[in-house]
PDB file of C-alpha atoms in Angstrom:
ATOM      1  CA  MET O   1       0.000   0.000   0.000  1.00 64.00           C
ATOM      2  CA  ILE O   2       1.356   3.415  -0.968  1.00 68.00           C
ATOM      3  CA  VAL O   3       0.631   6.168   1.527  1.00 75.00           C
ATOM      4  CA  ALA O   4       0.717   9.782   0.430  1.00 90.00           C
ATOM      5  CA  VAL O   5       3.374  11.936   2.106  1.00 94.00           C
ATOM      6  CA  SER O   6       1.069  14.969   1.955  1.00 97.00           C
ATOM      7  CA  ARG O   7      -2.497  15.740   0.985  1.00 96.00           C
ATOM      8  CA  PHE O   8      -1.091  18.386  -1.368  1.00 97.00           C
ATOM      9  CA  PRO O   9       1.369  17.989  -4.250  1.00 94.00           C
ATOM     10  CA  VAL O  10       4.960  17.110  -3.409  1.00 95.00           C
ATOM     11  CA  THR O  11       7.995  18.191  -5.360  1.00 96.00           C
ATOM     12  CA  GLU O  12      11.071  16.076  -5.866  1.00 96.00           C
ATOM     13  CA  VAL O  13      14.497  17.645  -5.448  1.00 96.00           C
ATOM     14  CA  GLU O  14      15.243  17.707  -9.168  1.00 97.00           C
ATOM     15  CA  GLN O  15      12.073  19.777  -9.746  1.00 97.00           C
ATOM     16  CA  LEU O  16      13.120  22.558  -7.366  1.00 98.00           C
ATOM     17  CA  PRO O  17      14.620  25.876  -8.530  1.00 98.00           C
ATOM     18  CA  ASP O  18      18.431  25.739  -8.550  1.00 98.00           C
ATOM     19  CA  ASP O  19      18.981  27.595  -5.269  1.00 98.00           C
ATOM     20  CA  LEU O  20      16.529  25.407  -3.383  1.00 98.00           C
ATOM     21  CA  ARG O  21      17.820  22.239  -5.005  1.00 98.00           C
ATOM     22  CA  GLU O  22      21.303  23.098  -3.695  1.00 98.00           C
ATOM     23  CA  ARG O  23      20.049  23.749  -0.168  1.00 98.00           C
ATOM     24  CA  VAL O  24      17.884  20.636   0.019  1.00 98.00           C
ATOM     25  CA  THR O  25      20.602  18.481  -1.551  1.00 98.00           C
ATOM     26  CA  ALA O  26      23.042  19.677   1.133  1.00 97.00           C
ATOM     27  CA  VAL O  27      20.629  18.472   3.831  1.00 97.00           C
ATOM     28  CA  ALA O  28      20.044  15.179   2.018  1.00 97.00           C
ATOM     29  CA  GLU O  29      23.780  14.574   1.757  1.00 97.00           C
ATOM     30  CA  LYS O  30      24.148  15.024   5.536  1.00 95.00           C
ATOM     31  CA  THR O  31      21.135  12.907   6.494  1.00 95.00           C
ATOM     32  CA  GLY O  32      21.029  10.374   3.678  1.00 96.00           C
ATOM     33  CA  PHE O  33      17.470  11.291   2.665  1.00 97.00           C
ATOM     34  CA  VAL O  34      15.275  14.258   1.735  1.00 97.00           C
ATOM     35  CA  PRO O  35      13.051  15.278   4.657  1.00 98.00           C
ATOM     36  CA  ASN O  36       9.426  15.230   3.548  1.00 98.00           C
ATOM     37  CA  ILE O  37       8.848  18.823   4.689  1.00 97.00           C
ATOM     38  CA  PHE O  38      10.997  20.021   1.779  1.00 97.00           C
ATOM     39  CA  ARG O  39       9.054  17.903  -0.681  1.00 97.00           C
ATOM     40  CA  ALA O  40       5.747  19.133   0.749  1.00 97.00           C
ATOM     41  CA  LEU O  41       6.666  22.824   0.643  1.00 97.00           C
ATOM     42  CA  GLY O  42       8.554  22.536  -2.642  1.00 97.00           C
ATOM     43  CA  HIS O  43       5.529  23.178  -4.845  1.00 94.00           C
ATOM     44  CA  ARG O  44       5.519  26.701  -3.376  1.00 97.00           C
ATOM     45  CA  PRO O  45       9.186  27.669  -3.800  1.00 98.00           C
ATOM     46  CA  ASP O  46       8.945  31.196  -2.368  1.00 98.00           C
ATOM     47  CA  GLU O  47       7.405  29.825   0.826  1.00 97.00           C
ATOM     48  CA  LEU O  48       9.966  27.018   1.081  1.00 98.00           C
ATOM     49  CA  ARG O  49      12.751  29.573   0.628  1.00 98.00           C
ATOM     50  CA  ALA O  50      11.304  31.839   3.347  1.00 98.00           C
ATOM     51  CA  PHE O  51      10.814  28.870   5.686  1.00 98.00           C
ATOM     52  CA  LEU O  52      14.398  27.702   5.147  1.00 98.00           C
ATOM     53  CA  ASP O  53      15.769  31.207   5.652  1.00 98.00           C
ATOM     54  CA  TYR O  54      14.010  31.673   8.981  1.00 98.00           C
ATOM     55  CA  HIS O  55      14.748  28.113  10.075  1.00 98.00           C
ATOM     56  CA  GLU O  56      18.459  28.596   9.355  1.00 97.00           C
ATOM     57  CA  ALA O  57      18.482  32.012  11.048  1.00 98.00           C
ATOM     58  CA  LEU O  58      17.183  30.440  14.259  1.00 98.00           C
ATOM     59  CA  MET O  59      18.513  26.909  14.245  1.00 98.00           C
ATOM     60  CA  ASP O  60      21.979  27.511  12.744  1.00 96.00           C
ATOM     61  CA  ARG O  61      22.887  30.915  14.203  1.00 94.00           C
ATOM     62  CA  PRO O  62      26.008  31.240  16.305  1.00 94.00           C
ATOM     63  CA  GLY O  63      25.567  31.803  20.017  1.00 93.00           C
ATOM     64  CA  GLY O  64      22.408  31.685  22.039  1.00 92.00           C
ATOM     65  CA  LEU O  65      20.918  28.332  22.893  1.00 98.00           C
ATOM     66  CA  SER O  66      22.923  25.180  22.268  1.00 98.00           C
ATOM     67  CA  LYS O  67      21.935  23.038  19.279  1.00 98.00           C
ATOM     68  CA  ALA O  68      20.341  20.496  21.645  1.00 98.00           C
ATOM     69  CA  GLU O  69      18.434  23.230  23.502  1.00 98.00           C
ATOM     70  CA  ARG O  70      17.037  24.524  20.208  1.00 98.00           C
ATOM     71  CA  GLU O  71      15.735  21.054  19.388  1.00 98.00           C
ATOM     72  CA  LEU O  72      14.342  20.781  22.925  1.00 98.00           C
ATOM     73  CA  VAL O  73      12.196  23.858  22.191  1.00 98.00           C
ATOM     74  CA  VAL O  74      11.013  22.333  18.907  1.00 98.00           C
ATOM     75  CA  VAL O  75      10.065  19.012  20.483  1.00 98.00           C
ATOM     76  CA  ALA O  76       8.245  20.628  23.433  1.00 98.00           C
ATOM     77  CA  THR O  77       6.359  23.011  21.129  1.00 98.00           C
ATOM     78  CA  SER O  78       5.535  20.328  18.582  1.00 98.00           C
ATOM     79  CA  GLY O  79       4.433  17.866  21.248  1.00 98.00           C
ATOM     80  CA  ALA O  80       2.089  20.460  22.749  1.00 98.00           C
ATOM     81  CA  ASN O  81       0.728  21.104  19.246  1.00 98.00           C
ATOM     82  CA  HIS O  82       0.341  17.361  18.561  1.00 98.00           C
ATOM     83  CA  CYS O  83       2.464  17.600  15.432  1.00 98.00           C
ATOM     84  CA  THR O  84       3.606  14.096  14.590  1.00 98.00           C
ATOM     85  CA  TYR O  85       5.939  15.149  11.783  1.00 98.00           C
ATOM     86  CA  CYS O  86       7.895  17.673  13.851  1.00 98.00           C
ATOM     87  CA  VAL O  87       7.985  15.518  16.993  1.00 98.00           C
ATOM     88  CA  VAL O  88       9.382  12.584  15.037  1.00 98.00           C
ATOM     89  CA  ALA O  89      11.801  14.580  12.863  1.00 98.00           C
ATOM     90  CA  HIS O  90      13.106  16.913  15.555  1.00 98.00           C
ATOM     91  CA  GLY O  91      12.927  14.221  18.207  1.00 98.00           C
ATOM     92  CA  ALA O  92      15.495  12.362  16.108  1.00 98.00           C
ATOM     93  CA  ILE O  93      17.716  15.429  15.924  1.00 98.00           C
ATOM     94  CA  LEU O  94      17.334  16.022  19.673  1.00 98.00           C
ATOM     95  CA  ARG O  95      18.349  12.426  20.407  1.00 98.00           C
ATOM     96  CA  VAL O  96      21.493  12.917  18.329  1.00 98.00           C
ATOM     97  CA  ARG O  97      22.401  16.364  19.657  1.00 98.00           C
ATOM     98  CA  ALA O  98      21.655  15.603  23.317  1.00 98.00           C
ATOM     99  CA  LYS O  99      23.188  12.126  23.056  1.00 97.00           C
ATOM    100  CA  ASP O 100      20.124  10.877  24.918  1.00 97.00           C
ATOM    101  CA  PRO O 101      17.835   8.264  23.315  1.00 96.00           C
ATOM    102  CA  LEU O 102      14.972   8.936  25.771  1.00 97.00           C
ATOM    103  CA  LEU O 103      14.788  12.695  26.210  1.00 97.00           C
ATOM    104  CA  ALA O 104      12.798  13.542  23.074  1.00 98.00           C
ATOM    105  CA  ASP O 105      10.077  10.984  23.783  1.00 98.00           C
ATOM    106  CA  ARG O 106       9.735  12.122  27.390  1.00 98.00           C
ATOM    107  CA  VAL O 107       9.479  15.784  26.423  1.00 98.00           C
ATOM    108  CA  ALA O 108       7.059  15.154  23.554  1.00 98.00           C
ATOM    109  CA  VAL O 109       4.695  12.996  25.601  1.00 97.00           C
ATOM    110  CA  ASN O 110       4.733  14.817  28.937  1.00 97.00           C
ATOM    111  CA  PRO O 111       7.083  17.800  29.084  1.00 97.00           C
ATOM    112  CA  TRP O 112       6.000  18.663  32.642  1.00 94.00           C
ATOM    113  CA  ARG O 113       7.326  15.344  33.944  1.00 95.00           C
ATOM    114  CA  ALA O 114      10.456  15.092  31.802  1.00 97.00           C
ATOM    115  CA  GLU O 115      13.596  15.094  33.915  1.00 96.00           C
ATOM    116  CA  LEU O 116      15.436  18.280  33.003  1.00 98.00           C
ATOM    117  CA  ASP O 117      18.037  20.420  34.696  1.00 97.00           C
ATOM    118  CA  GLU O 118      16.983  23.907  35.835  1.00 97.00           C
ATOM    119  CA  ARG O 119      17.985  25.514  32.548  1.00 98.00           C
ATOM    120  CA  GLY O 120      16.234  22.879  30.433  1.00 98.00           C
ATOM    121  CA  ARG O 121      13.115  23.160  32.583  1.00 98.00           C
ATOM    122  CA  ALA O 122      13.079  26.953  32.140  1.00 98.00           C
ATOM    123  CA  ILE O 123      13.455  26.596  28.368  1.00 98.00           C
ATOM    124  CA  VAL O 124      10.650  24.040  28.093  1.00 98.00           C
ATOM    125  CA  ASP O 125       8.348  25.964  30.443  1.00 98.00           C
ATOM    126  CA  LEU O 126       8.864  29.163  28.453  1.00 98.00           C
ATOM    127  CA  ALA O 127       8.137  27.408  25.154  1.00 98.00           C
ATOM    128  CA  LEU O 128       5.037  25.734  26.585  1.00 98.00           C
ATOM    129  CA  ALA O 129       3.691  28.979  28.046  1.00 98.00           C
ATOM    130  CA  LEU O 130       3.945  30.633  24.646  1.00 98.00           C
ATOM    131  CA  THR O 131       2.549  27.576  22.837  1.00 98.00           C
ATOM    132  CA  ARG O 132      -0.383  26.525  24.977  1.00 96.00           C
ATOM    133  CA  GLU O 133      -1.904  29.819  26.122  1.00 95.00           C
ATOM    134  CA  PRO O 134      -0.142  32.598  24.243  1.00 97.00           C
ATOM    135  CA  GLU O 135      -2.804  35.106  25.207  1.00 96.00           C
ATOM    136  CA  LEU O 136      -1.797  34.633  28.864  1.00 97.00           C
ATOM    137  CA  PHE O 137       1.932  34.949  28.212  1.00 97.00           C
ATOM    138  CA  GLY O 138       3.425  37.718  30.282  1.00 97.00           C
ATOM    139  CA  GLU O 139       6.092  39.133  32.509  1.00 98.00           C
ATOM    140  CA  ASP O 140       5.868  36.297  35.052  1.00 97.00           C
ATOM    141  CA  HIS O 141       7.063  33.853  32.391  1.00 98.00           C
ATOM    142  CA  LEU O 142       9.981  36.108  31.538  1.00 98.00           C
ATOM    143  CA  VAL O 143      10.916  36.549  35.190  1.00 98.00           C
ATOM    144  CA  ALA O 144      10.971  32.762  35.707  1.00 97.00           C
ATOM    145  CA  ALA O 145      13.227  32.345  32.671  1.00 98.00           C
ATOM    146  CA  ARG O 146      15.567  35.100  33.854  1.00 98.00           C
ATOM    147  CA  ASP O 147      15.645  33.616  37.355  1.00 98.00           C
ATOM    148  CA  ALA O 148      16.763  30.317  35.832  1.00 97.00           C
ATOM    149  CA  GLY O 149      19.672  32.130  34.165  1.00 97.00           C
ATOM    150  CA  LEU O 150      18.412  32.645  30.627  1.00 98.00           C
ATOM    151  CA  SER O 151      19.669  35.827  28.987  1.00 98.00           C
ATOM    152  CA  GLU O 152      17.404  38.207  27.067  1.00 98.00           C
ATOM    153  CA  ASP O 153      18.878  36.850  23.826  1.00 97.00           C
ATOM    154  CA  GLU O 154      18.165  33.262  24.889  1.00 98.00           C
ATOM    155  CA  ILE O 155      14.603  34.150  25.903  1.00 98.00           C
ATOM    156  CA  TRP O 156      14.052  35.717  22.480  1.00 98.00           C
ATOM    157  CA  HIS O 157      15.608  32.638  20.871  1.00 98.00           C
ATOM    158  CA  VAL O 158      13.174  30.317  22.697  1.00 98.00           C
ATOM    159  CA  GLY O 159      10.244  32.530  21.704  1.00 98.00           C
ATOM    160  CA  ALA O 160      11.270  32.810  18.062  1.00 98.00           C
ATOM    161  CA  ILE O 161      11.798  29.053  17.698  1.00 98.00           C
ATOM    162  CA  THR O 162       8.445  28.449  19.384  1.00 98.00           C
ATOM    163  CA  ALA O 163       6.782  30.840  16.946  1.00 98.00           C
ATOM    164  CA  LEU O 164       8.435  29.302  13.875  1.00 98.00           C
ATOM    165  CA  PHE O 165       7.344  25.852  14.916  1.00 98.00           C
ATOM    166  CA  ALA O 166       3.794  26.996  15.600  1.00 97.00           C
ATOM    167  CA  LEU O 167       3.804  27.814  11.873  1.00 97.00           C
ATOM    168  CA  SER O 168       5.586  24.602  10.926  1.00 98.00           C
ATOM    169  CA  ASN O 169       3.227  22.500  13.062  1.00 98.00           C
ATOM    170  CA  ARG O 170       0.207  24.096  11.417  1.00 98.00           C
ATOM    171  CA  LEU O 171       1.605  23.445   7.942  1.00 97.00           C
ATOM    172  CA  ALA O 172       2.260  19.815   8.880  1.00 98.00           C
ATOM    173  CA  HIS O 173      -1.356  19.500  10.091  1.00 98.00           C
ATOM    174  CA  LEU O 174      -2.686  21.182   6.943  1.00 97.00           C
ATOM    175  CA  THR O 175      -0.739  18.839   4.695  1.00 97.00           C
ATOM    176  CA  ALA O 176      -1.135  15.688   6.852  1.00 97.00           C
ATOM    177  CA  LEU O 177       2.629  15.424   6.469  1.00 98.00           C
ATOM    178  CA  LEU O 178       4.142  12.038   7.214  1.00 98.00           C
ATOM    179  CA  PRO O 179       7.583  11.740   8.806  1.00 98.00           C
ATOM    180  CA  ASN O 180      10.293   9.972   6.857  1.00 98.00           C
ATOM    181  CA  PRO O 181      10.772   6.421   8.190  1.00 97.00           C
ATOM    182  CA  GLU O 182      14.481   7.167   8.746  1.00 97.00           C
ATOM    183  CA  PHE O 183      13.662   9.634  11.519  1.00 97.00           C
ATOM    184  CA  PHE O 184      12.107   6.974  13.764  1.00 97.00           C
ATOM    185  CA  THR O 185      15.347   5.106  14.412  1.00 95.00           C
ATOM    186  CA  MET O 186      17.821   7.974  14.205  1.00 95.00           C
ATOM    187  CA  GLY O 187      19.757   8.494  17.434  1.00 94.00           C
ATOM    188  CA  ARG O 188      18.436   5.355  19.134  1.00 92.00           C
TER     189      ARG O 188
END
């Protein structure tokens, strides 16, 4: 049985404009496969380009949160938003970056009970506050993050990643995007 990757058209790498083909090929060379999100967004190249630009600006920037902490934000946000694609894909990356085969599953399923150090707890709590009830987000959340030692730049970083993945999660829901099978075993 063939299962559709998305309820909308998908674009193969060779069909992408040259600049996007280069960027997606670079990811595929590192991972060994093309993540389905690129195929799903590829039929709208301007949107894929904008998504990649913002993703790279947040997830690949120097300084700020560690690479594992960035993925921790994504997994907590995506778990709270019930986004299977992002939990599976970024859970794999978190397992690799944190060198912990259990952390991503614990955070995705019940982030309030996941065993985290004080900094990790502050990061997850901040992301969840902005994800679950953004209309109630306020100074008390910022104070708690500062009290845990997060800098203003790191607080912004958590918030920006949370916001990007609110968008990404919604696109994954819209498209019924399926995770690549390779993600499920990565980092285990």
